[in-house]
Structures are given as C-alpha cells and as structure tokens.
Amino acid sequence: MTLQADRAPDAAVLAEPVPAEAPATLLVGPLLRYVDATSATVWVETSAPATVTVTAGSATASAPTWGVHGHHYAVVVLEGLAPASTTAYRLDLDGAVAWPPPAGGELAAALAGLPPSTIRTLRRDGKLRLSFGSCRRTAGFDAKGLKAFGADALVQTALQMAQAAADLAEATHGRATTGSGAGSGAVEGPARADGANPTDGPATWPWPDALLFAGDQVYADEPSEPLVERLEAVNRGGPRDGVAGQVGTFEQYTWLYHEAWTVPEVRWLLSTVPTAMLLDDHDLRDDWNTSAAWREEASAQPWWRDRVVGAFGSYAVYQHLGNLSPVELAAHPLYTALLAAPDDRARSAVLDEHAWRADTEPASARWSFTRDFGDADHGVRLLAVDSRCSRDLRPHHRRILDDTEWAWVREAATTPPPGGRIDHLLLASPLPVLLMHGFHDVEGWDERLGRPREGRLGRWRSRVAETVRQAVDLEHWPAFRTSFDALVELLGDVARSPSAPASVLMMGGDVHCSYTAQAQLHGVDHPRTAIHQLVMSPFRNPLHGALRLANGLVERGPLRALCRGMARLTGLPLPAVSWTIDHGPWFENGIMTVVVDGREAQLEVDHYMVRRGRVLRRTTSVPLTAPPA
C-alpha cells in the first residue's frame, strides 16, 4: 500500500447541492463525532431533504435532515450499542444505502483499499489513544502540491491505519484483507466485543480511539487555488471586492468544508475515528480578535457582517454540534431552535442571529466543551478551551478568556464526572500556553509596552506595541498575562487536590512547529502530577525560510537572553512556572498521540515527509508520567 495518494490538485470534489426533487445523495460525511460506552452521534450533509438512518449491528436510529441556506444536515444519535465493542455501520438515505458507497462508483473505487467504517464504543481497560494536531491546508497531491505543502498527516494516518488492519488480518487469518472494504457497499457485524483496539497486537500500528482537531482545519483567508478562482468569480464588484479571494459567506464556508472533508482517505478517517474540534483564527480569519484595535478596524469593513455570520454559523453546523454528547445536544439552545423552526428560511434566520450574537455577545455562545473517556475506575477528561472567541479585549482588562468563560473552565478542570475521577486532564487550547521562552518574553514585553498611557510618549508606545503585535502575531497566552497567571494558578489548584491527576497535558497547535515541554510550578510540590505542554502543528502547512530559522533560534542562548532582557525593561515579572523544551522543535507535517494506560501516559510523535517513498517516521516516544513504584 502506498503511503501518499497521488491525485490532481482539484480531486477533492467541491460538492454542490442539487435540485430538491432529485434523490438525496451524501455530500459530506458520514462523520463519527461523539462516542461513549453505549451511544454515538453521526453527522452528515446531504444534497436534498431525506431521512438518515444509521445501522450498527442490532442498533439503528433515524433522523430527518434540517435545512439552512439551501443545505441539508442531520445529526443521528445512535443508542443501544454494546459497551467496549467495535461494530461496522451502514448509513441509508430514504432507505437507499449511501455509506458504504455502492460498488461500481468513483467513491467506492477510491475507498477500495480501506476497511469498513466502524463505531468503537469506549474501552473499559483504562487505555486510551488520543491523536491530535492542527493547521491543515487543502492542496493537491501532485508534485506542485507536495512541494508546497508536503504530505497530508490525515491522509497518511488513514493509510497507516488501513495498512495496520491489513497486517493484523494477514497475521491472524493468513489473508491480507480486513473485511469487505469501505467502498464495497457491504457491512459486517461486530468485529470485537472486548474493548480492545482493533489493531492491538504485535507489529501493528494501533488505531487512535479519538482525534482532536486543535484549530485551523480550514483556511478561510488562504483557500486553495481552485477555490480562490471560484471565490473571485462571485465576489468581484461587491462589498467583498477587497477580499475577493477569501471566503466570506455561509455558502462559501461550505465550499471549504466540502473540499477539506471529501478527500477519500480523510473521509474514511472521519467516518471511523470519533472527532472533537476546536476553532482558531483561520477557521474564521487570520488573527481574529488579536486586540481591540484589530477588532475596531476589521468590524468597519463592508464584508464584516457576512464574514461573522458565515464563519460562526458554519462552525456551529460543521464542527461544534458534533462535539456535544446526546444529552448536551438535546438541550443545546441552537440545536433545539433549529429543529423547532417551521421551515428552512426560519432556520437560516435562527442560525444567522446565533452567529452574530456569538461574536458581539460572547457569553451567548460557548464553544469550549469537555469529553470524558473511561469509567469509574479510570478517567481521562478532555477539556477543550476556546482561546479565540471569548476574549475580553478592553485595553485595561485584557483576557484571553472572559470572566464567564474562565469560571466555566475552572469548574470543568476541578470537578470530576458524577461517580468518576480524572486521572489525566487533557487541557486543549488551539494556542499553546507554554511557548518557546523567547516568544513568551516578547509577547509579555509587547503587552506591557502597549498598556494605555497618558501623554504623547505613552500614546506613541501603545501604537508601536500594537503595530508589532499585529505584524508578528503576538496574541497567545503570554500576550494576555493576567489569563496566563490565572491558568498557572489553576494548575496549582489541580496539582494540590487530594485527588490530583497523574498528569495535566496542555495540548495546542497554531505555531506551525511541534515540540514538548515539561513544566514545574513554583511554590507547589507536585510529584504526583506531571505537567507538560504538547504542541503539534501542522497537519499540512509547514513553515518555510526565515520563519523556520527564527523558531529554531529563539530558544538558544543569545536570542533568548535578548528577549528576556526586553521583558525585564518593561518590569514584567517572572512567571510562577518554569519549563524546558525537551523535544523539538520539529517543522514537518505530523500528528501526536497521547497514550494512556491507567495512571501512566506517554506521547508518540509521528512526522510525514515527502522523501524516499514518503513513509511515516516515528520521531520519538516521550514518557509523560513516572511508572508506578
């Protein structure tokens, strides 16, 4: 099996709705989103209104689609699944099989080498494999696309999973197949009923149990070349003329998701591995909510309202609703309002109003969420924090999370699930908390320099700081020092707890390089709780040239000392945490996997490079917790 598909740049289909009188077809999906011990949610977009039915073994569930802005969606809640089981599933539209795609079609042929799509309910053995990363540009897999953007970590992950399944099948049964295949139109029954990973075993590459997208999985401001041409054709001459090559409406955001999620290998991956998703700036627009000055300038543009409504509306539909459990989904105010609306026009108005308020009144919508893995004896909490849209940008009160959002995060970090425990707290933020030290100091220097001051000199300093902030993207946690200090204090509270977790793993992306850092809190003895920053970026959007050089040098002696000196000149105090970049930085496309086994955890770091056969390279494995005594 090859480890990189070679296709033309426009091979990812930009699907468009077809007339409603035609039979419904599957445009995007299925996406397996939330999975727990006995239930799962499956998200789809269809070409026309339909009844969507998902069947997995003896469990079946149906839901009608609902429409907004001429598009049709459904989130099917499947219940009654066996705990700790692996079951292939089928999806029907109005009684006709839509997934696996019927044999003989183009999509079925593209998926022919991939195993059947399955639903794997939560394990009961205290083990978890959670993969994550961020920053994925859409481009072709011809020589031009590979040279510019490299291998696609999601495509490579899917192919590696398929190869592992084939290897296991051959070792177990003496054959090199894994069943009927994702593109065959057939469905098998339960594959495993013991909770084991379907590729556990010697000489295999175990499948992830879940996948976290930590932001920037679509690029509204940097679309692919085919999409830029399409956008310019419709945006020229109107209010979006100045940004004609960027995405600016709900309809145009759908083109982004269609392009990103219909690459065959990625489509299969999303149909098989449960996903959690966070947004960052490129899901909306580069540098979103950097500062009050940025927001004042951007919101005055003629394209602003369409961009806000399209960005948040599409994010809610394509990404956020799938983050929710069935109980949360049934109570979610947007989802219930969409289902209750009398027609598509009313639903579109509901979605647009929600999207606009989410930006103008951040407390009206929360994009942060939790997802718990394990059981009463073994608990892992993924706490996914929106570090982009709930900011307080008032110059005298800058916060990366406003007071409402921060109160929710504190409670989620310190309150275990009913009857459960938190052995590992996975604190995910698209923006890393612990940067390389030079960047940390420069961001703190800039915020300190830019504090509002009276007088000509004070105003000049503020303008200089704002110019530098926007020019070099100084907008991470250290650029909001009050929030940074509050998070460090929260880490101390978690580590001092009588039921302290074995690890707090801060997971991030955004910065287009990957690294790990081990942290030590000042004034807090936490031998039972290891604290690490884990950064994986990009999936597919590598740094080049001077930016790569800067990232490689900023942690070294002279430049690091210079940055620290700048921070001291402004009176910036040292943080109450120390950290060491112990692995990295790396600049290749890749993916990280947190591997949990009871109270132990380790990290697997994989990178994909276009050279010598374009194969996976296991960069390193990092123990994250001390083994039990």
PDB file of C-alpha atoms in Angstrom, residues 337-605:
ATOM      1  CA  ALA A 337     -34.214  26.128  17.954  1.00  0.00           C
ATOM      2  CA  LEU A 338     -33.132  24.789  14.560  1.00  0.00           C
ATOM      3  CA  LEU A 339     -35.270  21.682  14.970  1.00  0.00           C
ATOM      4  CA  ALA A 340     -38.255  23.715  16.184  1.00  0.00           C
ATOM      5  CA  ALA A 341     -38.186  26.268  13.350  1.00  0.00           C
ATOM      6  CA  PRO A 342     -41.088  25.834  10.896  1.00  0.00           C
ATOM      7  CA  ASP A 343     -39.052  25.935   7.678  1.00  0.00           C
ATOM      8  CA  ASP A 344     -35.602  26.427   6.191  1.00  0.00           C
ATOM      9  CA  ARG A 345     -35.979  30.197   5.930  1.00  0.00           C
ATOM     10  CA  ALA A 346     -36.744  30.435   9.634  1.00  0.00           C
ATOM     11  CA  ARG A 347     -33.878  28.061  10.463  1.00  0.00           C
ATOM     12  CA  SER A 348     -31.463  30.186   8.445  1.00  0.00           C
ATOM     13  CA  ALA A 349     -32.564  33.271  10.363  1.00  0.00           C
ATOM     14  CA  VAL A 350     -32.092  31.427  13.683  1.00  0.00           C
ATOM     15  CA  LEU A 351     -28.578  30.361  12.697  1.00  0.00           C
ATOM     16  CA  ASP A 352     -27.586  33.818  11.448  1.00  0.00           C
ATOM     17  CA  GLU A 353     -28.811  35.506  14.619  1.00  0.00           C
ATOM     18  CA  HIS A 354     -26.976  32.975  16.789  1.00  0.00           C
ATOM     19  CA  ALA A 355     -23.770  33.504  14.791  1.00  0.00           C
ATOM     20  CA  TRP A 356     -23.923  37.291  15.033  1.00  0.00           C
ATOM     21  CA  ARG A 357     -24.613  37.232  18.774  1.00  0.00           C
ATOM     22  CA  ALA A 358     -21.807  34.705  19.338  1.00  0.00           C
ATOM     23  CA  ASP A 359     -19.375  37.358  18.152  1.00  0.00           C
ATOM     24  CA  THR A 360     -20.966  40.520  19.548  1.00  0.00           C
ATOM     25  CA  GLU A 361     -22.036  38.915  22.861  1.00  0.00           C
ATOM     26  CA  PRO A 362     -19.519  36.106  23.517  1.00  0.00           C
ATOM     27  CA  ALA A 363     -21.330  34.958  26.662  1.00  0.00           C
ATOM     28  CA  SER A 364     -24.312  33.976  24.475  1.00  0.00           C
ATOM     29  CA  ALA A 365     -22.407  31.015  22.994  1.00  0.00           C
ATOM     30  CA  ARG A 366     -19.787  28.728  24.472  1.00  0.00           C
ATOM     31  CA  TRP A 367     -17.509  26.872  22.089  1.00  0.00           C
ATOM     32  CA  SER A 368     -15.472  25.237  24.883  1.00  0.00           C
ATOM     33  CA  PHE A 369     -16.531  21.716  25.842  1.00  0.00           C
ATOM     34  CA  THR A 370     -15.497  18.601  27.727  1.00  0.00           C
ATOM     35  CA  ARG A 371     -15.354  14.979  26.700  1.00  0.00           C
ATOM     36  CA  ASP A 372     -14.811  12.230  29.269  1.00  0.00           C
ATOM     37  CA  PHE A 373     -13.193   8.891  28.475  1.00  0.00           C
ATOM     38  CA  GLY A 374     -13.006   5.848  30.716  1.00  0.00           C
ATOM     39  CA  ASP A 375     -15.185   4.707  33.592  1.00  0.00           C
ATOM     40  CA  ALA A 376     -15.440   4.927  37.382  1.00  0.00           C
ATOM     41  CA  ASP A 377     -12.011   3.320  37.811  1.00  0.00           C
ATOM     42  CA  HIS A 378     -10.108   5.120  35.050  1.00  0.00           C
ATOM     43  CA  GLY A 379     -10.887   8.645  33.951  1.00  0.00           C
ATOM     44  CA  VAL A 380      -9.486  10.942  31.264  1.00  0.00           C
ATOM     45  CA  ARG A 381     -11.049  14.355  30.731  1.00  0.00           C
ATOM     46  CA  LEU A 382     -10.507  16.314  27.542  1.00  0.00           C
ATOM     47  CA  LEU A 383     -11.168  19.957  28.404  1.00  0.00           C
ATOM     48  CA  ALA A 384     -11.243  21.803  25.079  1.00  0.00           C
ATOM     49  CA  VAL A 385     -10.895  25.551  25.619  1.00  0.00           C
ATOM     50  CA  ASP A 386     -11.881  28.227  23.109  1.00  0.00           C
ATOM     51  CA  SER A 387      -8.973  30.669  23.308  1.00  0.00           C
ATOM     52  CA  ARG A 388     -10.080  32.750  20.336  1.00  0.00           C
ATOM     53  CA  CYS A 389     -13.704  33.916  20.512  1.00  0.00           C
ATOM     54  CA  SER A 390     -14.427  34.536  24.196  1.00  0.00           C
ATOM     55  CA  ARG A 391     -11.699  37.137  24.717  1.00  0.00           C
ATOM     56  CA  ASP A 392     -12.065  40.354  26.659  1.00  0.00           C
ATOM     57  CA  LEU A 393     -10.154  42.903  24.580  1.00  0.00           C
ATOM     58  CA  ARG A 394     -10.680  46.017  26.683  1.00  0.00           C
ATOM     59  CA  PRO A 395      -7.197  47.597  26.893  1.00  0.00           C
ATOM     60  CA  HIS A 396      -7.280  47.855  30.707  1.00  0.00           C
ATOM     61  CA  HIS A 397      -8.794  44.381  31.142  1.00  0.00           C
ATOM     62  CA  ARG A 398      -7.251  42.105  28.514  1.00  0.00           C
ATOM     63  CA  ARG A 399      -8.197  38.444  28.985  1.00  0.00           C
ATOM     64  CA  ILE A 400      -7.812  35.527  26.602  1.00  0.00           C
ATOM     65  CA  LEU A 401     -10.989  34.148  28.232  1.00  0.00           C
ATOM     66  CA  ASP A 402     -13.614  36.491  29.588  1.00  0.00           C
ATOM     67  CA  ASP A 403     -14.819  36.084  33.159  1.00  0.00           C
ATOM     68  CA  THR A 404     -17.797  33.906  32.215  1.00  0.00           C
ATOM     69  CA  GLU A 405     -15.715  31.513  30.127  1.00  0.00           C
ATOM     70  CA  TRP A 406     -12.944  31.345  32.714  1.00  0.00           C
ATOM     71  CA  ALA A 407     -15.362  30.439  35.508  1.00  0.00           C
ATOM     72  CA  TRP A 408     -16.664  27.577  33.366  1.00  0.00           C
ATOM     73  CA  VAL A 409     -13.130  26.358  32.592  1.00  0.00           C
ATOM     74  CA  ARG A 410     -12.127  26.395  36.270  1.00  0.00           C
ATOM     75  CA  GLU A 411     -15.138  24.318  37.231  1.00  0.00           C
ATOM     76  CA  ALA A 412     -14.586  21.843  34.399  1.00  0.00           C
ATOM     77  CA  ALA A 413     -10.927  21.398  35.369  1.00  0.00           C
ATOM     78  CA  THR A 414     -11.630  20.733  39.034  1.00  0.00           C
ATOM     79  CA  THR A 415     -14.942  18.832  39.038  1.00  0.00           C
ATOM     80  CA  PRO A 416     -14.834  15.144  38.039  1.00  0.00           C
ATOM     81  CA  PRO A 417     -17.816  13.492  36.348  1.00  0.00           C
ATOM     82  CA  PRO A 418     -20.503  12.097  38.680  1.00  0.00           C
ATOM     83  CA  GLY A 419     -19.233   8.851  40.160  1.00  0.00           C
ATOM     84  CA  GLY A 420     -15.970   9.174  38.245  1.00  0.00           C
ATOM     85  CA  ARG A 421     -12.468  10.541  38.518  1.00  0.00           C
ATOM     86  CA  ILE A 422      -9.904  12.444  36.473  1.00  0.00           C
ATOM     87  CA  ASP A 423      -6.629  10.532  36.252  1.00  0.00           C
ATOM     88  CA  HIS A 424      -5.405  12.636  33.340  1.00  0.00           C
ATOM     89  CA  LEU A 425      -6.541  16.156  32.474  1.00  0.00           C
ATOM     90  CA  LEU A 426      -6.016  16.943  28.793  1.00  0.00           C
ATOM     91  CA  LEU A 427      -6.265  20.716  28.638  1.00  0.00           C
ATOM     92  CA  ALA A 428      -6.568  21.564  24.950  1.00  0.00           C
ATOM     93  CA  SER A 429      -6.226  25.111  23.667  1.00  0.00           C
ATOM     94  CA  PRO A 430      -5.507  25.895  19.998  1.00  0.00           C
ATOM     95  CA  LEU A 431      -2.970  28.438  21.248  1.00  0.00           C
ATOM     96  CA  PRO A 432      -0.154  26.871  23.297  1.00  0.00           C
ATOM     97  CA  VAL A 433       0.177  28.086  26.871  1.00  0.00           C
ATOM     98  CA  LEU A 434       3.931  27.497  27.144  1.00  0.00           C
ATOM     99  CA  LEU A 435       5.757  28.904  24.144  1.00  0.00           C
ATOM    100  CA  MET A 436       9.451  28.825  23.486  1.00  0.00           C
ATOM    101  CA  HIS A 437      10.917  31.217  26.039  1.00  0.00           C
ATOM    102  CA  GLY A 438      11.928  33.966  23.640  1.00  0.00           C
ATOM    103  CA  PHE A 439       8.430  34.197  22.199  1.00  0.00           C
ATOM    104  CA  HIS A 440       6.924  34.111  25.690  1.00  0.00           C
ATOM    105  CA  ASP A 441       9.025  37.096  26.757  1.00  0.00           C
ATOM    106  CA  VAL A 442       8.397  39.109  23.590  1.00  0.00           C
ATOM    107  CA  GLU A 443       4.635  38.671  23.910  1.00  0.00           C
ATOM    108  CA  GLY A 444       4.745  39.803  27.527  1.00  0.00           C
ATOM    109  CA  TRP A 445       7.008  42.731  26.605  1.00  0.00           C
ATOM    110  CA  ASP A 446       4.632  43.849  23.897  1.00  0.00           C
ATOM    111  CA  GLU A 447       1.531  43.712  26.086  1.00  0.00           C
ATOM    112  CA  ARG A 448       3.314  45.592  28.855  1.00  0.00           C
ATOM    113  CA  LEU A 449       4.608  48.197  26.415  1.00  0.00           C
ATOM    114  CA  GLY A 450       1.173  48.678  24.906  1.00  0.00           C
ATOM    115  CA  ARG A 451      -0.727  49.403  28.113  1.00  0.00           C
ATOM    116  CA  PRO A 452      -2.810  52.589  27.704  1.00  0.00           C
ATOM    117  CA  ARG A 453      -0.925  55.629  28.961  1.00  0.00           C
ATOM    118  CA  GLU A 454      -1.476  59.358  29.014  1.00  0.00           C
ATOM    119  CA  GLY A 455       0.726  61.791  27.148  1.00  0.00           C
ATOM    120  CA  ARG A 456       2.282  61.848  23.724  1.00  0.00           C
ATOM    121  CA  LEU A 457       5.059  59.379  24.598  1.00  0.00           C
ATOM    122  CA  GLY A 458       2.616  56.956  26.195  1.00  0.00           C
ATOM    123  CA  ARG A 459       0.326  57.005  23.180  1.00  0.00           C
ATOM    124  CA  TRP A 460       3.312  56.538  20.860  1.00  0.00           C
ATOM    125  CA  ARG A 461       4.465  53.482  22.824  1.00  0.00           C
ATOM    126  CA  SER A 462       0.985  51.998  22.644  1.00  0.00           C
ATOM    127  CA  ARG A 463       0.865  52.499  18.877  1.00  0.00           C
ATOM    128  CA  VAL A 464       4.279  50.886  18.425  1.00  0.00           C
ATOM    129  CA  ALA A 465       3.244  47.912  20.553  1.00  0.00           C
ATOM    130  CA  GLU A 466       0.021  47.464  18.592  1.00  0.00           C
ATOM    131  CA  THR A 467       1.863  47.633  15.282  1.00  0.00           C
ATOM    132  CA  VAL A 468       4.332  44.975  16.423  1.00  0.00           C
ATOM    133  CA  ARG A 469       1.532  42.837  17.897  1.00  0.00           C
ATOM    134  CA  GLN A 470      -0.361  42.677  14.614  1.00  0.00           C
ATOM    135  CA  ALA A 471       2.733  42.377  12.432  1.00  0.00           C
ATOM    136  CA  VAL A 472       4.152  39.284  14.143  1.00  0.00           C
ATOM    137  CA  ASP A 473       1.034  37.723  15.720  1.00  0.00           C
ATOM    138  CA  LEU A 474       1.747  38.380  19.398  1.00  0.00           C
ATOM    139  CA  GLU A 475      -1.594  37.034  20.605  1.00  0.00           C
ATOM    140  CA  HIS A 476      -1.002  33.804  22.512  1.00  0.00           C
ATOM    141  CA  TRP A 477      -1.474  33.161  26.238  1.00  0.00           C
ATOM    142  CA  PRO A 478       1.632  35.158  27.295  1.00  0.00           C
ATOM    143  CA  ALA A 479       0.199  38.190  25.466  1.00  0.00           C
ATOM    144  CA  PHE A 480      -2.675  38.054  27.973  1.00  0.00           C
ATOM    145  CA  ARG A 481      -0.566  37.881  31.120  1.00  0.00           C
ATOM    146  CA  THR A 482      -3.466  38.060  33.573  1.00  0.00           C
ATOM    147  CA  SER A 483      -5.014  34.986  31.952  1.00  0.00           C
ATOM    148  CA  PHE A 484      -1.660  33.207  31.798  1.00  0.00           C
ATOM    149  CA  ASP A 485      -1.107  33.735  35.522  1.00  0.00           C
ATOM    150  CA  ALA A 486      -4.656  32.597  36.292  1.00  0.00           C
ATOM    151  CA  LEU A 487      -4.092  29.376  34.361  1.00  0.00           C
ATOM    152  CA  VAL A 488      -0.843  28.697  36.212  1.00  0.00           C
ATOM    153  CA  GLU A 489      -2.736  29.217  39.472  1.00  0.00           C
ATOM    154  CA  LEU A 490      -5.387  26.751  38.280  1.00  0.00           C
ATOM    155  CA  LEU A 491      -2.686  24.184  37.533  1.00  0.00           C
ATOM    156  CA  GLY A 492      -1.511  24.573  41.120  1.00  0.00           C
ATOM    157  CA  ASP A 493      -5.024  24.046  42.460  1.00  0.00           C
ATOM    158  CA  VAL A 494      -5.382  20.883  40.382  1.00  0.00           C
ATOM    159  CA  ALA A 495      -1.977  19.549  41.463  1.00  0.00           C
ATOM    160  CA  ARG A 496      -2.673  20.234  45.165  1.00  0.00           C
ATOM    161  CA  SER A 497      -6.013  18.454  45.117  1.00  0.00           C
ATOM    162  CA  PRO A 498      -6.281  15.284  47.251  1.00  0.00           C
ATOM    163  CA  SER A 499      -7.416  13.521  44.075  1.00  0.00           C
ATOM    164  CA  ALA A 500      -4.760  15.116  41.872  1.00  0.00           C
ATOM    165  CA  PRO A 501      -4.438  13.623  38.397  1.00  0.00           C
ATOM    166  CA  ALA A 502      -1.321  11.786  37.315  1.00  0.00           C
ATOM    167  CA  SER A 503      -0.850  14.297  34.521  1.00  0.00           C
ATOM    168  CA  VAL A 504      -2.037  17.619  33.186  1.00  0.00           C
ATOM    169  CA  LEU A 505      -1.273  17.673  29.483  1.00  0.00           C
ATOM    170  CA  MET A 506      -1.725  21.024  27.772  1.00  0.00           C
ATOM    171  CA  MET A 507      -2.310  20.336  24.077  1.00  0.00           C
ATOM    172  CA  GLY A 508      -2.003  23.012  21.409  1.00  0.00           C
ATOM    173  CA  GLY A 509      -1.216  23.841  17.800  1.00  0.00           C
ATOM    174  CA  ASP A 510      -1.195  27.075  15.769  1.00  0.00           C
ATOM    175  CA  VAL A 511       2.543  27.796  15.682  1.00  0.00           C
ATOM    176  CA  HIS A 512       3.491  25.586  12.693  1.00  0.00           C
ATOM    177  CA  CYS A 513       6.076  23.623  14.575  1.00  0.00           C
ATOM    178  CA  SER A 514       5.849  20.849  17.127  1.00  0.00           C
ATOM    179  CA  TYR A 515       7.575  20.361  20.465  1.00  0.00           C
ATOM    180  CA  THR A 516       7.116  19.130  24.018  1.00  0.00           C
ATOM    181  CA  ALA A 517       7.887  20.978  27.243  1.00  0.00           C
ATOM    182  CA  GLN A 518       7.927  19.742  30.833  1.00  0.00           C
ATOM    183  CA  ALA A 519       6.785  22.254  33.445  1.00  0.00           C
ATOM    184  CA  GLN A 520       7.418  22.780  37.142  1.00  0.00           C
ATOM    185  CA  LEU A 521       5.168  25.052  39.201  1.00  0.00           C
ATOM    186  CA  HIS A 522       6.847  27.425  41.655  1.00  0.00           C
ATOM    187  CA  GLY A 523       5.789  27.055  45.259  1.00  0.00           C
ATOM    188  CA  VAL A 524       3.802  23.897  44.546  1.00  0.00           C
ATOM    189  CA  ASP A 525       5.206  20.444  45.158  1.00  0.00           C
ATOM    190  CA  HIS A 526       3.518  18.197  42.604  1.00  0.00           C
ATOM    191  CA  PRO A 527       5.429  14.898  42.355  1.00  0.00           C
ATOM    192  CA  ARG A 528       2.147  13.036  41.721  1.00  0.00           C
ATOM    193  CA  THR A 529       1.145  15.273  38.814  1.00  0.00           C
ATOM    194  CA  ALA A 530       3.316  15.652  35.737  1.00  0.00           C
ATOM    195  CA  ILE A 531       2.645  18.818  33.730  1.00  0.00           C
ATOM    196  CA  HIS A 532       3.548  19.050  30.053  1.00  0.00           C
ATOM    197  CA  GLN A 533       2.901  21.298  27.083  1.00  0.00           C
ATOM    198  CA  LEU A 534       2.409  19.262  23.898  1.00  0.00           C
ATOM    199  CA  VAL A 535       2.277  21.143  20.602  1.00  0.00           C
ATOM    200  CA  MET A 536       1.531  19.554  17.234  1.00  0.00           C
ATOM    201  CA  SER A 537       1.320  21.798  14.209  1.00  0.00           C
ATOM    202  CA  PRO A 538       0.860  21.412  11.325  1.00  0.00           C
ATOM    203  CA  PHE A 539      -1.166  18.581   9.849  1.00  0.00           C
ATOM    204  CA  ARG A 540      -0.292  20.117   6.473  1.00  0.00           C
ATOM    205  CA  ASN A 541       1.042  23.679   6.316  1.00  0.00           C
ATOM    206  CA  PRO A 542       4.779  23.754   7.073  1.00  0.00           C
ATOM    207  CA  LEU A 543       6.856  26.819   7.848  1.00  0.00           C
ATOM    208  CA  HIS A 544       9.473  27.844   5.333  1.00  0.00           C
ATOM    209  CA  GLY A 545      12.567  30.022   5.222  1.00  0.00           C
ATOM    210  CA  ALA A 546      13.064  32.804   7.736  1.00  0.00           C
ATOM    211  CA  LEU A 547      10.169  31.796   9.986  1.00  0.00           C
ATOM    212  CA  ARG A 548      11.600  28.322  10.435  1.00  0.00           C
ATOM    213  CA  LEU A 549      15.010  29.821  11.210  1.00  0.00           C
ATOM    214  CA  ALA A 550      13.505  32.185  13.795  1.00  0.00           C
ATOM    215  CA  ASN A 551      11.711  29.332  15.544  1.00  0.00           C
ATOM    216  CA  GLY A 552      14.910  27.333  15.591  1.00  0.00           C
ATOM    217  CA  LEU A 553      16.990  30.152  17.100  1.00  0.00           C
ATOM    218  CA  VAL A 554      14.641  31.743  19.610  1.00  0.00           C
ATOM    219  CA  GLU A 555      15.272  29.124  22.281  1.00  0.00           C
ATOM    220  CA  ARG A 556      19.050  29.450  22.038  1.00  0.00           C
ATOM    221  CA  GLY A 557      21.232  31.477  24.398  1.00  0.00           C
ATOM    222  CA  PRO A 558      21.865  34.903  22.804  1.00  0.00           C
ATOM    223  CA  LEU A 559      18.424  35.463  21.311  1.00  0.00           C
ATOM    224  CA  ARG A 560      16.669  34.037  24.347  1.00  0.00           C
ATOM    225  CA  ALA A 561      18.674  36.371  26.625  1.00  0.00           C
ATOM    226  CA  LEU A 562      17.833  39.370  24.445  1.00  0.00           C
ATOM    227  CA  CYS A 563      14.106  38.628  24.614  1.00  0.00           C
ATOM    228  CA  ARG A 564      14.254  38.187  28.368  1.00  0.00           C
ATOM    229  CA  GLY A 565      16.094  41.497  28.703  1.00  0.00           C
ATOM    230  CA  MET A 566      13.367  43.261  26.715  1.00  0.00           C
ATOM    231  CA  ALA A 567      10.726  41.861  29.058  1.00  0.00           C
ATOM    232  CA  ARG A 568      12.654  42.967  32.146  1.00  0.00           C
ATOM    233  CA  LEU A 569      12.951  46.508  30.816  1.00  0.00           C
ATOM    234  CA  THR A 570       9.168  46.813  30.995  1.00  0.00           C
ATOM    235  CA  GLY A 571       9.065  45.431  34.553  1.00  0.00           C
ATOM    236  CA  LEU A 572       7.417  42.167  33.514  1.00  0.00           C
ATOM    237  CA  PRO A 573       7.667  39.737  36.449  1.00  0.00           C
ATOM    238  CA  LEU A 574       8.845  36.179  36.032  1.00  0.00           C
ATOM    239  CA  PRO A 575       6.007  33.658  35.725  1.00  0.00           C
ATOM    240  CA  ALA A 576       5.228  31.237  38.545  1.00  0.00           C
ATOM    241  CA  VAL A 577       6.170  28.285  36.359  1.00  0.00           C
ATOM    242  CA  SER A 578       9.372  27.061  34.755  1.00  0.00           C
ATOM    243  CA  TRP A 579       9.522  24.851  31.689  1.00  0.00           C
ATOM    244  CA  THR A 580      12.063  23.174  29.478  1.00  0.00           C
ATOM    245  CA  ILE A 581      11.625  22.446  25.774  1.00  0.00           C
ATOM    246  CA  ASP A 582      12.743  18.841  25.994  1.00  0.00           C
ATOM    247  CA  HIS A 583      11.882  17.640  22.467  1.00  0.00           C
ATOM    248  CA  GLY A 584      11.756  19.670  19.266  1.00  0.00           C
ATOM    249  CA  PRO A 585      11.038  21.972  17.674  1.00  0.00           C
ATOM    250  CA  TRP A 586      10.229  19.986  14.544  1.00  0.00           C
ATOM    251  CA  PHE A 587       8.848  21.550  11.388  1.00  0.00           C
ATOM    252  CA  GLU A 588       7.499  18.621   9.365  1.00  0.00           C
ATOM    253  CA  ASN A 589       3.807  17.816   8.993  1.00  0.00           C
ATOM    254  CA  GLY A 590       2.701  15.298  11.571  1.00  0.00           C
ATOM    255  CA  ILE A 591       0.460  14.094  14.344  1.00  0.00           C
ATOM    256  CA  MET A 592       0.864  13.424  18.075  1.00  0.00           C
ATOM    257  CA  THR A 593      -0.859  10.691  20.064  1.00  0.00           C
ATOM    258  CA  VAL A 594      -1.355  10.695  23.829  1.00  0.00           C
ATOM    259  CA  VAL A 595      -1.298   7.081  25.012  1.00  0.00           C
ATOM    260  CA  VAL A 596      -2.910   6.431  28.404  1.00  0.00           C
ATOM    261  CA  ASP A 597      -2.736   3.182  30.363  1.00  0.00           C
ATOM    262  CA  GLY A 598      -4.258   3.589  33.817  1.00  0.00           C
ATOM    263  CA  ARG A 599      -2.266   6.285  35.643  1.00  0.00           C
ATOM    264  CA  GLU A 600       0.588   6.131  33.131  1.00  0.00           C
ATOM    265  CA  ALA A 601       0.829   8.223  29.975  1.00  0.00           C
ATOM    266  CA  GLN A 602       3.265   8.617  27.143  1.00  0.00           C
ATOM    267  CA  LEU A 603       3.394  10.547  23.887  1.00  0.00           C
ATOM    268  CA  GLU A 604       4.031   9.239  20.393  1.00  0.00           C
ATOM    269  CA  VAL A 605       5.247  11.787  17.840  1.00  0.00           C
TER     270      VAL A 605
END
